[in-house]
Amino acid sequence: MRPFDYHRSEDRGGAVKTAAQEGALFIAGGTNLLDLMKLDLMTPKHLVDINRIGLDDITETDDGGLSIGALVTNSDCAADSRIRKDHEVLSRAILAGASGQLRNKATTGGNLCQRTRCYYFYDPDMPCNKRKPGSGCSAIGGANRIHAILGASDACIATYPGDMAVAMSALDAQVVIEGQGGATRTVPVRDFHRLPGDQPDKDSILETGELITHVTLPAPTNARHIYRKVRDRASYAFALVSVAAVVSMDGGKIGTAALAFGGLAHKPWHDPKIDDLLTGETPSDALFDKAADILLADAEGQGQNDFKIPLARRTLKAVLREATGDRS
Ligand SMILES: Cc1cc2nc3c(=O)[nH]c(=O)nc-3n(C[C@H](O)[C@H](O)[C@H](O)COP(=O)(O)OP(=O)(O)OC[C@H]3O[C@@H](n4cnc5c(N)ncnc54)[C@H](O)[C@@H]3O)c2cc1C
Ligand code: SF4
């Protein structure tokens, strides 16, 4: 690990100001950043500890939704009675990730910003455009079992590894961000992460020094919430494919549908065409196949990850059957 300055911030303004320095990074739970620093893969000159700036509450918003502070731990978020009751997909997704010990430290802001688990990103001896722009991509033509089938580029085929953001995407959550001088902006979580394009080193739309302060959830609807994560082991493994679904029924028809997918792309994947196709329709296997056709129309395997294409189809159809099935 390289030497760095450590700054413990006591308030948001101070944290954002300190993080404006060149080479500064926030540290929250540290469960991703410290690993990357130990491996010399991220080398901040200034570490800005935000654990004492507040932002550790979940509060109700004026429109009946919830505001989750960036420092709320994954454990506290998953256990919150309002989230368990009204936004169950989020609780389920968080509990499907990492381990109890990690979730006790991992935070809402840090989880959104966690970096890919591509093997080559973690190996400083291998070319990797995400770690070292312009060096090449070892996963293309290499070991790529966990890699993207959607939205990849010639520069990078990595996936975003998180679970929480997939559920937040299905819930159409918003990320509230604070920049210099207290300026804030709000970005849908669906637009927060980036596709790799020719700049895969940039994971999200966050600019240097910007602080995630909250994530807001809209008012709940009377829908069924499902998070299904397919992975190599029953626990403590990242998703190969995951599906978050928030689906309501209106009589025998689908009233509303919002689906998001993990493990498939450089960002949680949301395609409004799938939600639109399902809304107002009578559930059937043929309909669910059409939804999978839309999801996978541009899917491209890289060899070892070709299995993700049929796996994503099967997982989506199973989730839709469960979401629209007998509710008695
Ligand atoms: C063995 C292992 C297994 C795991 N399995 C899973 C899994 O199955 N599913 C899953 O989703 N995750 C998994 N994780 C990842 C874990 O969830 C993340 O490490 C954690 O959520 C990161 O949160 P943190 O608070 O520790 O972030 P940190 O490590 O403190 O920070 C991560 C990044 O976020 C930035 N950051 C932190 N807070 C803010 C903020 N408020 N504003 C702007 N930037 C910020 C930091 O600068 C840093 O770049 C696993 C991790 C490990 C080590
Ligand atoms: S897939 Fe992306 S992260 Fe992995 S080696 Fe290629 S450029 Fe690096």
JSON list of C-alpha atoms in Angstrom, two decimals, residues 33 37 56 106 120 135 150 154 178 254 292 306:
[
{"chain": "A", "resi": 33, "resn": "LEU", "atom": "CA", "xyz": [-11.51, 0.48, -1.54]},
{"chain": "A", "resi": 37, "resn": "MET", "atom": "CA", "xyz": [-5.43, -0.04, -2.22]},
{"chain": "A", "resi": 56, "resn": "ASP", "atom": "CA", "xyz": [-26.85, 7.41, 8.33]},
{"chain": "A", "resi": 106, "resn": "ALA", "atom": "CA", "xyz": [-20.73, -1.72, 3.49]},
{"chain": "A", "resi": 120, "resn": "TYR", "atom": "CA", "xyz": [-7.78, -9.06, -14.91]},
{"chain": "A", "resi": 135, "resn": "SER", "atom": "CA", "xyz": [-3.31, -1.12, -22.21]},
{"chain": "A", "resi": 150, "resn": "LEU", "atom": "CA", "xyz": [-25.02, -6.79, -23.18]},
{"chain": "A", "resi": 154, "resn": "ASP", "atom": "CA", "xyz": [-14.17, -3.45, -27.82]},
{"chain": "A", "resi": 178, "resn": "GLU", "atom": "CA", "xyz": [-23.47, 16.97, -3.71]},
{"chain": "A", "resi": 254, "resn": "ILE", "atom": "CA", "xyz": [-50.32, -7.27, -15.52]},
{"chain": "A", "resi": 292, "resn": "ALA", "atom": "CA", "xyz": [-36.75, -12.36, -23.11]},
{"chain": "A", "resi": 306, "resn": "ASP", "atom": "CA", "xyz": [-22.25, -17.88, -23.81]}
]
